[in-house]
Amino acid sequence: MSSSNIQERDDRLLAIGAQCSHDTCHLVDFLPFTCAHCKNKFCQDHFKTEDHSCPDYDEAKHNRVAPNCPLCNTPVAIPPGQNPNIRMEAHLRNDCSVLTGKVAKKSGPVCASGKCGKVLIQPITCTTCRKQYCPTHRFPSDHTCVAPPPTVADNAKKTAANIKSSANMLSGKAAAAKNALDTKVQKGISAAQTAASSTTTKSLTSGINIKAPPGFSKTDSVPLSAPLDSSSPPGMNLTVTPTTTCKPNHQTLRTSFAPPPVRARAERESRKKALKERAAKGILTTKEKAALAQLDAEDEAAGGASGEDKNCLIM
């Protein structure tokens, strides 16, 4: 391998990592450490400040330790650039609780329950007296809980809540009254439409004569408002019952009174036949015997009718 190739390979390797900045090392490290003070890159053996004698590292500035007071065991903070002995003498003379008798002030909130005095890392506020307590005295039964007098802000919130509640109630009542009024208006419109439809129907059907089919000579009376029988043709809402007389060559139907149903005669004959069959078997009751006798009497009374009357077709 030529010297130019070796030099090119070394350049590529040096471009990946970095050389240690220590004067006696210069090792190529692919994952070098950067000093936080002088910002130079070092290998694993020289990245500490004491290993490469960092010129930008100040022991008094970066390695500050608050010594404890030998009497009250309270840490005494030393400001940068001040002599620790002078600061400790000032603490013993002015702030030490053993020499001066002063009670050290606690840095955080304290439990409000009597003589508890615990420093609260996570205070618990009572919803009644609005004071802060430790977990041991957090319930109203565990401390002397007295609700404070309402403030102006509390009164304002209460008044606003009452006004909002009254407004909601009034809006609900207004909506209910509107719905009731709309319902009454709809009912009135429906009643007026029904009355108008009924009046129109009566005016259209009054005085109408319906002609019977050709070939029938009996005059039947038909009310237009009567229900449609199952044997009537589609589109005719009529119930037809024969009158007592048949007039030849008269093809009109009167609408003066309401007759019995169309199949009255057929139903009567069917009922009479069934009663006779039960009588033949001897299983008629007293009520059924009376009904059969009544039907026979009606047939005998109508027996004087002419053959033409009996052959009239029932519409």
Coordinates of C-alpha atoms in Angstrom, one line a residue:
M1 CA 0.0 0.0 0.0
S2 CA 1.4 3.4 -1.0
S3 CA 1.9 6.2 1.4
S4 CA -0.8 8.3 -0.2
N5 CA -3.4 5.6 0.5
I6 CA -2.3 5.3 4.1
Q7 CA -2.6 9.1 4.5
E8 CA -6.1 9.1 3.0
R9 CA -7.2 6.3 5.3
D10 CA -5.9 8.1 8.4
D11 CA -7.7 11.2 7.3
R12 CA -11.0 9.4 7.1
L13 CA -10.5 7.8 10.5
L14 CA -9.6 11.2 12.1
A15 CA -12.6 12.8 10.5
I16 CA -14.9 10.3 12.3
G17 CA -13.7 10.9 15.9
A18 CA -11.4 13.4 17.6
Q19 CA -8.0 13.5 19.2
C20 CA -7.7 13.9 22.9
S21 CA -6.6 17.5 23.8
H22 CA -4.3 16.4 26.6
D23 CA -0.7 17.4 25.9
T24 CA 0.8 13.9 26.4
C25 CA -2.1 11.9 24.9
H26 CA -3.5 12.9 21.5
L27 CA -5.4 9.6 21.3
V28 CA -8.0 9.3 18.5
D29 CA -11.3 8.7 20.3
F30 CA -14.4 7.9 18.2
L31 CA -16.7 8.9 21.1
P32 CA -14.8 11.8 22.8
F33 CA -15.9 13.7 26.0
T34 CA -16.3 17.4 25.9
C35 CA -15.3 19.3 29.0
A36 CA -18.1 21.5 30.4
H37 CA -15.7 24.3 31.4
C38 CA -13.0 24.6 28.8
K39 CA -15.1 22.9 25.9
N40 CA -12.1 20.8 24.8
K41 CA -12.5 17.1 23.8
F42 CA -10.8 14.4 25.8
C43 CA -10.6 10.6 25.9
Q44 CA -11.9 8.5 28.7
D45 CA -8.7 8.8 30.7
H46 CA -8.5 12.6 30.7
F47 CA -12.1 13.9 30.5
K48 CA -12.3 14.8 34.3
T49 CA -11.2 18.3 35.3
E50 CA -8.5 17.1 37.7
D51 CA -7.1 14.7 35.0
H52 CA -6.5 17.4 32.4
S53 CA -5.9 20.3 34.9
C54 CA -8.8 22.3 33.5
P55 CA -7.8 26.0 33.5
D56 CA -11.4 27.3 33.5
Y57 CA -12.5 25.2 36.6
D58 CA -12.9 27.2 39.8
E59 CA -13.1 25.1 42.9
A60 CA -14.7 27.8 45.1
K61 CA -17.3 28.6 42.4
H62 CA -18.3 25.1 41.1
N63 CA -17.8 22.9 44.2
R64 CA -19.8 24.9 46.8
V65 CA -20.9 23.0 49.9
A66 CA -23.1 24.5 52.6
P67 CA -21.6 23.5 55.9
N68 CA -23.9 22.6 58.9
C69 CA -23.9 24.7 62.1
P70 CA -22.2 22.6 64.8
L71 CA -24.8 23.7 67.4
C72 CA -28.2 23.8 65.7
N73 CA -27.2 21.5 62.8
T74 CA -28.7 24.0 60.3
P75 CA -27.0 24.3 56.8
V76 CA -25.4 27.7 56.4
A77 CA -25.3 28.9 52.8
I78 CA -22.0 30.5 51.8
P79 CA -22.3 33.2 49.1
P80 CA -19.8 33.1 46.2
G81 CA -16.5 34.9 47.1
Q82 CA -17.2 35.0 50.8
N83 CA -15.0 33.4 53.4
P84 CA -16.9 30.4 55.0
N85 CA -15.5 31.2 58.4
I86 CA -16.9 34.7 58.4
R87 CA -20.3 33.5 57.2
M88 CA -20.4 30.8 60.0
E89 CA -19.5 33.4 62.7
A90 CA -22.4 35.6 61.5
H91 CA -24.8 32.7 61.7
L92 CA -23.7 31.8 65.3
R93 CA -24.1 35.5 66.3
N94 CA -27.4 36.2 64.7
D95 CA -29.3 33.1 63.6
C96 CA -28.3 30.1 65.6
S97 CA -31.3 28.9 67.6
V98 CA -29.2 27.4 70.4
L99 CA -27.2 30.6 71.1
T100 CA -29.9 33.2 70.3
G101 CA -33.1 31.3 71.3
K102 CA -34.7 32.1 68.0
V103 CA -37.0 29.5 66.5
A104 CA -36.1 28.8 62.9
K105 CA -38.8 29.7 60.4
K106 CA -40.1 26.8 58.4
S107 CA -39.8 27.2 54.7
G108 CA -43.2 25.6 53.7
P109 CA -46.8 25.7 54.8
V110 CA -47.6 24.1 58.2
C111 CA -50.6 22.0 59.3
A112 CA -53.2 24.2 60.9
S113 CA -54.3 21.6 63.4
G114 CA -53.4 22.7 66.9
K115 CA -49.9 21.6 67.9
C116 CA -49.2 19.5 64.8
G117 CA -46.9 21.9 63.0
K118 CA -45.9 19.4 60.3
V119 CA -44.4 21.0 57.1
L120 CA -46.8 20.2 54.3
I121 CA -45.2 18.9 51.1
Q122 CA -48.7 18.4 49.5
P123 CA -51.2 20.5 51.5
I124 CA -54.8 19.3 51.8
T125 CA -57.3 22.2 51.9
C126 CA -60.5 21.6 54.0
T127 CA -63.6 22.6 52.0
T128 CA -65.4 23.9 55.1
C129 CA -62.9 26.1 56.9
R130 CA -60.5 26.5 53.9
K131 CA -57.4 25.8 55.9
Q132 CA -54.5 23.5 55.0
Y133 CA -53.9 20.3 56.9
C134 CA -51.7 17.2 56.8
P135 CA -53.1 13.8 55.9
T136 CA -53.6 12.9 59.6
H137 CA -55.9 16.0 60.2
R138 CA -57.5 16.4 56.8
F139 CA -61.1 15.4 57.8
P140 CA -63.3 18.0 59.6
S141 CA -63.8 15.6 62.5
D142 CA -60.0 15.5 63.1
H143 CA -59.6 19.3 63.5
T144 CA -61.7 22.1 64.9
C145 CA -63.5 22.9 61.7
V146 CA -65.4 26.3 61.7
A147 CA -66.7 27.7 58.5
P148 CA -65.4 31.3 57.9
P149 CA -67.9 34.1 57.4
P150 CA -68.9 34.6 53.8
T151 CA -66.9 37.2 51.9
V152 CA -68.1 39.7 49.3
A153 CA -66.9 37.5 46.5
D154 CA -68.8 34.5 48.0
N155 CA -72.0 36.6 48.2
A156 CA -71.5 37.8 44.6
K157 CA -71.1 34.2 43.4
K158 CA -74.2 33.0 45.2
T159 CA -76.2 35.9 43.8
A160 CA -75.0 35.1 40.3
A161 CA -75.9 31.5 40.7
N162 CA -79.4 32.4 42.0
I163 CA -79.9 34.7 39.0
K164 CA -78.8 32.0 36.6
S165 CA -81.1 29.5 38.1
S166 CA -84.0 31.8 38.0
A167 CA -83.3 32.6 34.3
N168 CA -83.1 28.9 33.5
M169 CA -86.4 28.4 35.2
L170 CA -88.1 31.2 33.4
S171 CA -86.8 30.1 30.1
G172 CA -88.1 26.6 30.8
K173 CA -91.5 27.9 31.7
A174 CA -91.6 30.1 28.5
A175 CA -90.7 27.1 26.4
A176 CA -93.4 25.0 28.0
A177 CA -96.0 27.7 27.5
K178 CA -95.0 28.1 23.8
N179 CA -95.3 24.3 23.3
A180 CA -98.8 24.3 24.9
L181 CA -99.9 27.2 22.8
D182 CA -98.6 25.5 19.6
T183 CA -100.5 22.3 20.6
K184 CA -103.7 24.2 21.1
V185 CA -103.3 26.0 17.7
Q186 CA -102.7 22.7 16.0
K187 CA -105.7 21.2 17.6
G188 CA -107.8 24.2 16.6
I189 CA -106.6 23.9 13.0
S190 CA -107.3 20.2 12.9
A191 CA -110.9 20.7 14.3
A192 CA -111.5 23.5 11.8
Q193 CA -110.3 21.3 8.9
T194 CA -112.5 18.3 10.2
A195 CA -115.6 20.6 10.4
A196 CA -115.0 22.0 7.0
S197 CA -114.5 18.5 5.5
S198 CA -117.7 17.3 7.2
T199 CA -119.7 20.3 5.9
T200 CA -118.4 19.7 2.4
T201 CA -119.3 16.0 2.4
K202 CA -122.8 16.7 3.7
S203 CA -123.4 19.4 1.0
L204 CA -122.1 17.1 -1.7
T205 CA -124.2 14.1 -0.6
S206 CA -127.5 15.8 0.2
G207 CA -130.2 15.1 -2.3
I208 CA -128.3 12.5 -4.4
N209 CA -130.4 9.7 -5.8
I210 CA -128.4 6.5 -6.6
K211 CA -129.9 4.4 -9.4
A212 CA -130.1 0.6 -8.9
P213 CA -128.6 -1.7 -11.5
P214 CA -130.7 -2.5 -14.5
G215 CA -133.1 -5.5 -14.1
F216 CA -134.1 -4.7 -10.5
S217 CA -137.5 -3.3 -9.7
K218 CA -137.3 -3.0 -5.9
T219 CA -136.7 0.4 -4.3
D220 CA -133.9 0.3 -1.7
S221 CA -132.9 3.0 0.7
V222 CA -129.2 3.7 1.0
P223 CA -127.5 6.1 3.5
L224 CA -124.3 7.5 2.1
S225 CA -122.6 7.7 5.5
A226 CA -123.2 4.0 6.4
P227 CA -120.3 1.6 6.6
L228 CA -119.3 -0.4 3.5
D229 CA -120.4 -4.1 3.6
S230 CA -118.0 -6.8 2.5
S231 CA -120.3 -7.8 -0.4
S232 CA -120.5 -4.3 -1.8
P233 CA -118.5 -3.4 -4.9
P234 CA -115.2 -1.4 -4.4
G235 CA -115.6 2.3 -4.3
M236 CA -119.1 2.3 -2.8
N237 CA -119.3 3.2 0.9
L238 CA -122.9 2.0 1.1
T239 CA -125.0 -0.4 3.2
V240 CA -128.2 -1.3 1.3
T241 CA -131.4 -2.7 3.0
P242 CA -134.6 -3.5 1.1
T243 CA -137.8 -1.6 1.8
T244 CA -141.2 -3.3 2.3
T245 CA -142.6 -2.6 -1.1
C246 CA -141.4 -3.2 -4.7
K247 CA -142.5 -0.8 -7.4
P248 CA -142.1 -2.0 -11.1
N249 CA -139.9 0.0 -13.4
H250 CA -138.6 2.3 -10.6
Q251 CA -134.8 2.5 -10.7
T252 CA -134.0 5.1 -8.0
L253 CA -132.7 4.6 -4.4
R254 CA -133.9 6.9 -1.6
T255 CA -131.6 8.1 1.2
S256 CA -134.2 9.0 3.8
F257 CA -133.6 6.4 6.6
A258 CA -131.0 3.9 7.7
P259 CA -132.0 0.2 6.9
P260 CA -130.7 -3.1 8.5
P261 CA -127.5 -4.7 7.0
V262 CA -127.3 -6.1 3.5
R263 CA -127.0 -9.8 4.6
A264 CA -129.8 -9.7 7.2
R265 CA -132.0 -12.1 5.3
A266 CA -129.2 -14.6 4.6
E267 CA -128.1 -14.5 8.2
R268 CA -131.6 -15.0 9.4
E269 CA -132.1 -18.1 7.2
S270 CA -128.8 -19.5 8.3
R271 CA -129.6 -19.0 11.9
K272 CA -133.0 -20.6 11.5
K273 CA -131.5 -23.6 9.7
A274 CA -129.0 -24.1 12.5
L275 CA -131.7 -24.0 15.1
K276 CA -133.8 -26.6 13.3
E277 CA -130.8 -28.9 13.1
R278 CA -130.2 -28.5 16.8
A279 CA -133.9 -29.2 17.4
A280 CA -133.7 -32.4 15.3
K281 CA -130.8 -33.5 17.6
G282 CA -132.8 -32.5 20.7
I283 CA -130.1 -30.2 22.1
L284 CA -132.0 -26.9 22.0
T285 CA -132.0 -24.7 25.1
T286 CA -135.1 -22.8 26.3
K287 CA -133.8 -19.5 24.9
E288 CA -133.0 -21.1 21.5
K289 CA -136.5 -22.7 21.4
A290 CA -138.1 -19.3 22.0
A291 CA -135.9 -17.8 19.2
L292 CA -136.9 -20.5 16.7
A293 CA -140.6 -20.0 17.5
Q294 CA -140.2 -16.3 16.9
L295 CA -138.6 -16.9 13.6
D296 CA -141.4 -19.3 12.5
A297 CA -144.0 -16.7 13.6
E298 CA -142.3 -14.0 11.5
D299 CA -142.1 -16.3 8.5
E300 CA -145.9 -17.1 8.8
A301 CA -146.7 -13.4 9.1
A302 CA -144.7 -12.6 6.0
G303 CA -146.1 -15.6 4.1
G304 CA -148.9 -13.5 2.5
A305 CA -146.3 -11.6 0.3
S306 CA -146.5 -12.2 -3.5
G307 CA -144.0 -14.3 -5.3
E308 CA -142.7 -11.2 -7.0
D309 CA -141.8 -9.8 -3.6
K310 CA -139.9 -12.9 -2.6
N311 CA -137.8 -12.8 -5.7
C312 CA -136.7 -9.2 -5.2
L313 CA -132.9 -9.0 -5.1
I314 CA -131.4 -7.5 -1.9
M315 CA -128.8 -4.8 -2.6

